PDB file of N, CA, C and O in Angstrom:
ATOM      1  N   MET A 153      99.767  58.145 102.361  1.00 85.00           N
ATOM      2  CA  MET A 153      99.034  56.905 102.215  1.00 85.00           C
ATOM      3  C   MET A 153      99.761  55.822 103.009  1.00 85.00           C
ATOM      4  O   MET A 153     100.959  55.670 102.912  1.00 85.00           O
ATOM      5  N   LYS A 154      98.994  55.072 103.774  1.00 91.00           N
ATOM      6  CA  LYS A 154      99.558  53.972 104.555  1.00 91.00           C
ATOM      7  C   LYS A 154      99.441  52.679 103.762  1.00 91.00           C
ATOM      8  O   LYS A 154      98.442  52.426 103.109  1.00 91.00           O
ATOM      9  N   ILE A 155     100.486  51.846 103.832  1.00 92.00           N
ATOM     10  CA  ILE A 155     100.529  50.556 103.137  1.00 92.00           C
ATOM     11  C   ILE A 155     100.622  49.454 104.192  1.00 92.00           C
ATOM     12  O   ILE A 155     101.434  49.534 105.119  1.00 92.00           O
ATOM     13  N   CYS A 156      99.819  48.414 104.041  1.00 91.00           N
ATOM     14  CA  CYS A 156      99.831  47.277 104.962  1.00 91.00           C
ATOM     15  C   CYS A 156     101.144  46.506 104.802  1.00 91.00           C
ATOM     16  O   CYS A 156     101.544  46.188 103.676  1.00 91.00           O
ATOM     17  N   CYS A 157     101.805  46.196 105.910  1.00 88.00           N
ATOM     18  CA  CYS A 157     103.086  45.494 105.843  1.00 88.00           C
ATOM     19  C   CYS A 157     102.904  43.995 105.572  1.00 88.00           C
ATOM     20  O   CYS A 157     103.868  43.309 105.256  1.00 88.00           O
ATOM     21  N   ARG A 158     101.683  43.466 105.672  1.00 87.00           N
ATOM     22  CA  ARG A 158     101.445  42.049 105.402  1.00 87.00           C
ATOM     23  C   ARG A 158     101.054  41.791 103.953  1.00 87.00           C
ATOM     24  O   ARG A 158     101.600  40.909 103.308  1.00 87.00           O
ATOM     25  N   CYS A 159     100.099  42.580 103.432  1.00 88.00           N
ATOM     26  CA  CYS A 159      99.591  42.295 102.085  1.00 88.00           C
ATOM     27  C   CYS A 159     100.049  43.314 101.045  1.00 88.00           C
ATOM     28  O   CYS A 159      99.760  43.150  99.863  1.00 88.00           O
ATOM     29  N   GLN A 160     100.742  44.360 101.456  1.00 88.00           N
ATOM     30  CA  GLN A 160     101.270  45.396 100.559  1.00 88.00           C
ATOM     31  C   GLN A 160     100.171  46.147  99.815  1.00 88.00           C
ATOM     32  O   GLN A 160     100.407  46.704  98.754  1.00 88.00           O
ATOM     33  N   GLU A 161      98.946  46.150 100.332  1.00 90.00           N
ATOM     34  CA  GLU A 161      97.835  46.893  99.752  1.00 90.00           C
ATOM     35  C   GLU A 161      97.641  48.181 100.544  1.00 90.00           C
ATOM     36  O   GLU A 161      97.949  48.241 101.734  1.00 90.00           O
ATOM     37  N   PRO A 162      97.112  49.235  99.905  1.00 93.00           N
ATOM     38  CA  PRO A 162      96.890  50.487 100.637  1.00 93.00           C
ATOM     39  C   PRO A 162      95.788  50.338 101.682  1.00 93.00           C
ATOM     40  O   PRO A 162      94.848  49.562 101.504  1.00 93.00           O
ATOM     41  N   ILE A 163      95.921  51.068 102.761  1.00 93.00           N
ATOM     42  CA  ILE A 163      94.886  51.132 103.788  1.00 93.00           C
ATOM     43  C   ILE A 163      94.036  52.347 103.444  1.00 93.00           C
ATOM     44  O   ILE A 163      94.512  53.477 103.485  1.00 93.00           O
ATOM     45  N   ARG A 164      92.804  52.103 103.076  1.00 91.00           N
ATOM     46  CA  ARG A 164      91.922  53.166 102.605  1.00 91.00           C
ATOM     47  C   ARG A 164      91.320  53.938 103.780  1.00 91.00           C
ATOM     48  O   ARG A 164      91.225  53.405 104.889  1.00 91.00           O
ATOM     49  N   PRO A 165      90.914  55.172 103.540  1.00 92.00           N
ATOM     50  CA  PRO A 165      90.283  55.954 104.605  1.00 92.00           C
ATOM     51  C   PRO A 165      89.060  55.230 105.162  1.00 92.00           C
ATOM     52  O   PRO A 165      88.252  54.681 104.410  1.00 92.00           O
ATOM     53  N   GLY A 166      88.958  55.179 106.460  1.00 91.00           N
ATOM     54  CA  GLY A 166      87.844  54.505 107.121  1.00 91.00           C
ATOM     55  C   GLY A 166      88.130  53.059 107.483  1.00 91.00           C
ATOM     56  O   GLY A 166      87.396  52.467 108.268  1.00 91.00           O
ATOM     57  N   GLU A 167      89.170  52.451 106.912  1.00 91.00           N
ATOM     58  CA  GLU A 167      89.526  51.068 107.264  1.00 91.00           C
ATOM     59  C   GLU A 167      90.289  51.061 108.583  1.00 91.00           C
ATOM     60  O   GLU A 167      91.092  51.959 108.850  1.00 91.00           O
ATOM     61  N   GLY A 168      90.065  50.040 109.367  1.00 92.00           N
ATOM     62  CA  GLY A 168      90.794  49.903 110.617  1.00 92.00           C
ATOM     63  C   GLY A 168      92.197  49.374 110.379  1.00 92.00           C
ATOM     64  O   GLY A 168      92.416  48.559 109.485  1.00 92.00           O
ATOM     65  N   TYR A 169      93.152  49.867 111.157  1.00 94.00           N
ATOM     66  CA  TYR A 169      94.534  49.387 111.033  1.00 94.00           C
ATOM     67  C   TYR A 169      95.225  49.458 112.389  1.00 94.00           C
ATOM     68  O   TYR A 169      94.798  50.175 113.282  1.00 94.00           O
ATOM     69  N   ASP A 170      96.263  48.682 112.540  1.00 93.00           N
ATOM     70  CA  ASP A 170      97.105  48.687 113.734  1.00 93.00           C
ATOM     71  C   ASP A 170      98.457  49.266 113.360  1.00 93.00           C
ATOM     72  O   ASP A 170      98.947  49.071 112.246  1.00 93.00           O
ATOM     73  N   THR A 171      99.064  49.974 114.300  1.00 92.00           N
ATOM     74  CA  THR A 171     100.407  50.509 114.117  1.00 92.00           C
ATOM     75  C   THR A 171     101.372  49.598 114.856  1.00 92.00           C
ATOM     76  O   THR A 171     101.182  49.326 116.036  1.00 92.00           O
ATOM     77  N   VAL A 172     102.392  49.122 114.172  1.00 88.00           N
ATOM     78  CA  VAL A 172     103.382  48.224 114.756  1.00 88.00           C
ATOM     79  C   VAL A 172     104.735  48.920 114.673  1.00 88.00           C
ATOM     80  O   VAL A 172     105.168  49.314 113.597  1.00 88.00           O
ATOM     81  N   VAL A 173     105.396  49.075 115.823  1.00 85.00           N
ATOM     82  CA  VAL A 173     106.719  49.685 115.840  1.00 85.00           C
ATOM     83  C   VAL A 173     107.730  48.554 116.018  1.00 85.00           C
ATOM     84  O   VAL A 173     107.774  47.923 117.072  1.00 85.00           O
ATOM     85  N   PRO A 174     108.532  48.256 114.989  1.00 79.00           N
ATOM     86  CA  PRO A 174     109.514  47.179 115.096  1.00 79.00           C
ATOM     87  C   PRO A 174     110.574  47.498 116.154  1.00 79.00           C
ATOM     88  O   PRO A 174     110.976  48.653 116.303  1.00 79.00           O
ATOM     89  N   ASP A 175     110.998  46.488 116.864  1.00 79.00           N
ATOM     90  CA  ASP A 175     112.037  46.645 117.879  1.00 79.00           C
ATOM     91  C   ASP A 175     113.395  46.648 117.191  1.00 79.00           C
ATOM     92  O   ASP A 175     113.740  45.719 116.481  1.00 79.00           O
ATOM     93  N   SER A 176     114.155  47.712 117.385  1.00 72.00           N
ATOM     94  CA  SER A 176     115.470  47.818 116.772  1.00 72.00           C
ATOM     95  C   SER A 176     116.446  48.370 117.798  1.00 72.00           C
ATOM     96  O   SER A 176     116.218  49.421 118.375  1.00 72.00           O
ATOM     97  N   MET A 177     117.523  47.667 118.014  1.00 72.00           N
ATOM     98  CA  MET A 177     118.515  48.097 119.002  1.00 72.00           C
ATOM     99  C   MET A 177     119.513  49.091 118.408  1.00 72.00           C
ATOM    100  O   MET A 177     120.155  49.820 119.131  1.00 72.00           O
ATOM    101  N   SER A 178     119.652  49.124 117.083  1.00 76.00           N
ATOM    102  CA  SER A 178     120.711  49.930 116.492  1.00 76.00           C
ATOM    103  C   SER A 178     120.262  51.317 116.038  1.00 76.00           C
ATOM    104  O   SER A 178     121.041  52.250 116.073  1.00 76.00           O
ATOM    105  N   ALA A 179     119.030  51.453 115.596  1.00 75.00           N
ATOM    106  CA  ALA A 179     118.587  52.744 115.072  1.00 75.00           C
ATOM    107  C   ALA A 179     117.068  52.830 115.122  1.00 75.00           C
ATOM    108  O   ALA A 179     116.379  51.840 115.316  1.00 75.00           O
ATOM    109  N   ALA A 180     116.564  54.024 114.927  1.00 75.00           N
ATOM    110  CA  ALA A 180     115.118  54.216 114.892  1.00 75.00           C
ATOM    111  C   ALA A 180     114.561  53.659 113.584  1.00 75.00           C
ATOM    112  O   ALA A 180     115.191  53.760 112.540  1.00 75.00           O
ATOM    113  N   ARG A 181     113.390  53.056 113.665  1.00 77.00           N
ATOM    114  CA  ARG A 181     112.742  52.518 112.471  1.00 77.00           C
ATOM    115  C   ARG A 181     111.371  53.140 112.340  1.00 77.00           C
ATOM    116  O   ARG A 181     110.714  53.411 113.346  1.00 77.00           O
ATOM    117  N   PRO A 182     110.902  53.346 111.133  1.00 83.00           N
ATOM    118  CA  PRO A 182     109.552  53.889 110.961  1.00 83.00           C
ATOM    119  C   PRO A 182     108.505  52.855 111.372  1.00 83.00           C
ATOM    120  O   PRO A 182     108.767  51.649 111.376  1.00 83.00           O
ATOM    121  N   ALA A 183     107.342  53.327 111.728  1.00 86.00           N
ATOM    122  CA  ALA A 183     106.259  52.437 112.125  1.00 86.00           C
ATOM    123  C   ALA A 183     105.712  51.699 110.908  1.00 86.00           C
ATOM    124  O   ALA A 183     105.709  52.213 109.798  1.00 86.00           O
ATOM    125  N   ASP A 184     105.264  50.466 111.127  1.00 90.00           N
ATOM    126  CA  ASP A 184     104.601  49.676 110.096  1.00 90.00           C
ATOM    127  C   ASP A 184     103.107  49.681 110.399  1.00 90.00           C
ATOM    128  O   ASP A 184     102.697  49.800 111.549  1.00 90.00           O
ATOM    129  N   TYR A 185     102.299  49.533 109.365  1.00 93.00           N
ATOM    130  CA  TYR A 185     100.851  49.502 109.513  1.00 93.00           C
ATOM    131  C   TYR A 185     100.329  48.197 108.938  1.00 93.00           C
ATOM    132  O   TYR A 185     100.860  47.687 107.970  1.00 93.00           O
ATOM    133  N   GLN A 186      99.279  47.652 109.587  1.00 92.00           N
ATOM    134  CA  GLN A 186      98.658  46.438 109.068  1.00 92.00           C
ATOM    135  C   GLN A 186      97.153  46.505 109.295  1.00 92.00           C
ATOM    136  O   GLN A 186      96.694  47.107 110.256  1.00 92.00           O
ATOM    137  N   HIS A 187      96.400  45.901 108.355  1.00 91.00           N
ATOM    138  CA  HIS A 187      94.942  45.891 108.460  1.00 91.00           C
ATOM    139  C   HIS A 187      94.519  45.231 109.766  1.00 91.00           C
ATOM    140  O   HIS A 187      95.160  44.289 110.233  1.00 91.00           O
ATOM    141  N   LYS A 188      93.421  45.703 110.348  1.00 91.00           N
ATOM    142  CA  LYS A 188      92.882  45.060 111.552  1.00 91.00           C
ATOM    143  C   LYS A 188      92.282  43.710 111.211  1.00 91.00           C
ATOM    144  O   LYS A 188      92.443  42.759 111.935  1.00 91.00           O
ATOM    145  N   GLY A 189      91.578  43.644 110.100  1.00 85.00           N
ATOM    146  CA  GLY A 189      90.960  42.393 109.678  1.00 85.00           C
ATOM    147  C   GLY A 189      91.973  41.506 108.977  1.00 85.00           C
ATOM    148  O   GLY A 189      93.106  41.909 108.708  1.00 85.00           O
ATOM    149  N   PRO A 190      91.583  40.286 108.656  1.00 85.00           N
ATOM    150  CA  PRO A 190      92.512  39.399 107.949  1.00 85.00           C
ATOM    151  C   PRO A 190      92.779  39.882 106.531  1.00 85.00           C
ATOM    152  O   PRO A 190      91.897  40.404 105.857  1.00 85.00           O
ATOM    153  N   CYS A 191      93.998  39.731 106.106  1.00 84.00           N
ATOM    154  CA  CYS A 191      94.368  40.050 104.727  1.00 84.00           C
ATOM    155  C   CYS A 191      95.323  38.955 104.249  1.00 84.00           C
ATOM    156  O   CYS A 191      95.904  38.232 105.045  1.00 84.00           O
ATOM    157  N   ARG A 192      95.447  38.841 102.933  1.00 78.00           N
ATOM    158  CA  ARG A 192      96.301  37.787 102.374  1.00 78.00           C
ATOM    159  C   ARG A 192      97.746  38.259 102.338  1.00 78.00           C
ATOM    160  O   ARG A 192      98.060  39.214 101.634  1.00 78.00           O
ATOM    161  N   PRO A 193      98.634  37.599 103.071  1.00 74.00           N
ATOM    162  CA  PRO A 193     100.049  37.967 102.993  1.00 74.00           C
ATOM    163  C   PRO A 193     100.614  37.694 101.608  1.00 74.00           C
ATOM    164  O   PRO A 193     100.177  36.768 100.920  1.00 74.00           O
ATOM    165  N   GLN A 194     101.570  38.504 101.198  1.00 71.00           N
ATOM    166  CA  GLN A 194     102.233  38.310  99.924  1.00 71.00           C
ATOM    167  C   GLN A 194     103.129  37.073 100.009  1.00 71.00           C
ATOM    168  O   GLN A 194     103.764  36.831 101.027  1.00 71.00           O
ATOM    169  N   PRO A 195     103.194  36.261  98.944  1.00 72.00           N
ATOM    170  CA  PRO A 195     104.077  35.097  98.971  1.00 72.00           C
ATOM    171  C   PRO A 195     105.530  35.542  99.034  1.00 72.00           C
ATOM    172  O   PRO A 195     105.903  36.574  98.489  1.00 72.00           O
ATOM    173  N   ARG A 196     106.333  34.764  99.735  1.00 73.00           N
ATOM    174  CA  ARG A 196     107.758  35.071  99.867  1.00 73.00           C
ATOM    175  C   ARG A 196     108.570  34.010  99.138  1.00 73.00           C
ATOM    176  O   ARG A 196     108.331  32.823  99.284  1.00 73.00           O
ATOM    177  N   GLN A 197     109.527  34.466  98.375  1.00 68.00           N
ATOM    178  CA  GLN A 197     110.390  33.530  97.670  1.00 68.00           C
ATOM    179  C   GLN A 197     111.566  33.209  98.569  1.00 68.00           C
ATOM    180  O   GLN A 197     112.212  34.099  99.132  1.00 68.00           O
ATOM    181  N   THR A 198     111.854  31.949  98.724  1.00 73.00           N
ATOM    182  CA  THR A 198     112.988  31.519  99.536  1.00 73.00           C
ATOM    183  C   THR A 198     114.005  30.802  98.663  1.00 73.00           C
ATOM    184  O   THR A 198     113.655  30.186  97.666  1.00 73.00           O
ATOM    185  N   ALA A 199     115.237  30.873  99.064  1.00 75.00           N
ATOM    186  CA  ALA A 199     116.293  30.215  98.306  1.00 75.00           C
ATOM    187  C   ALA A 199     116.334  28.724  98.667  1.00 75.00           C
ATOM    188  O   ALA A 199     116.064  28.349  99.808  1.00 75.00           O
ATOM    189  N   PRO A 200     116.638  27.857  97.717  1.00 74.00           N
ATOM    190  CA  PRO A 200     116.732  26.441  98.023  1.00 74.00           C
ATOM    191  C   PRO A 200     117.915  26.164  98.948  1.00 74.00           C
ATOM    192  O   PRO A 200     118.937  26.858  98.905  1.00 74.00           O
ATOM    193  N   VAL A 201     117.772  25.166  99.780  1.00 68.00           N
ATOM    194  CA  VAL A 201     118.842  24.794 100.709  1.00 68.00           C
ATOM    195  C   VAL A 201     119.818  23.886  99.990  1.00 68.00           C
ATOM    196  O   VAL A 201     119.426  22.858  99.421  1.00 68.00           O
ATOM    197  N   PRO A 202     121.115  24.238  99.980  1.00 72.00           N
ATOM    198  CA  PRO A 202     122.088  23.369  99.310  1.00 72.00           C
ATOM    199  C   PRO A 202     122.264  22.066 100.067  1.00 72.00           C
ATOM    200  O   PRO A 202     122.186  22.026 101.288  1.00 72.00           O
ATOM    201  N   ARG A 203     122.552  21.010  99.350  1.00 71.00           N
ATOM    202  CA  ARG A 203     122.726  19.696 100.004  1.00 71.00           C
ATOM    203  C   ARG A 203     124.174  19.383 100.210  1.00 71.00           C
ATOM    204  O   ARG A 203     125.059  19.759  99.622  1.00 71.00           O
TER     205      ARG A 203
END
């Protein structure tokens, strides 16, 4: 089963998707998959900036 790297939802049979190979200088990385159409990215938690 392929999982979209943007929305973390499964890519169902028959849905269009793109294969993205991340650029890595140190080692081989597995390919990432993302929906062809728009999907909602998962929110990212960021740490507060110290003053």
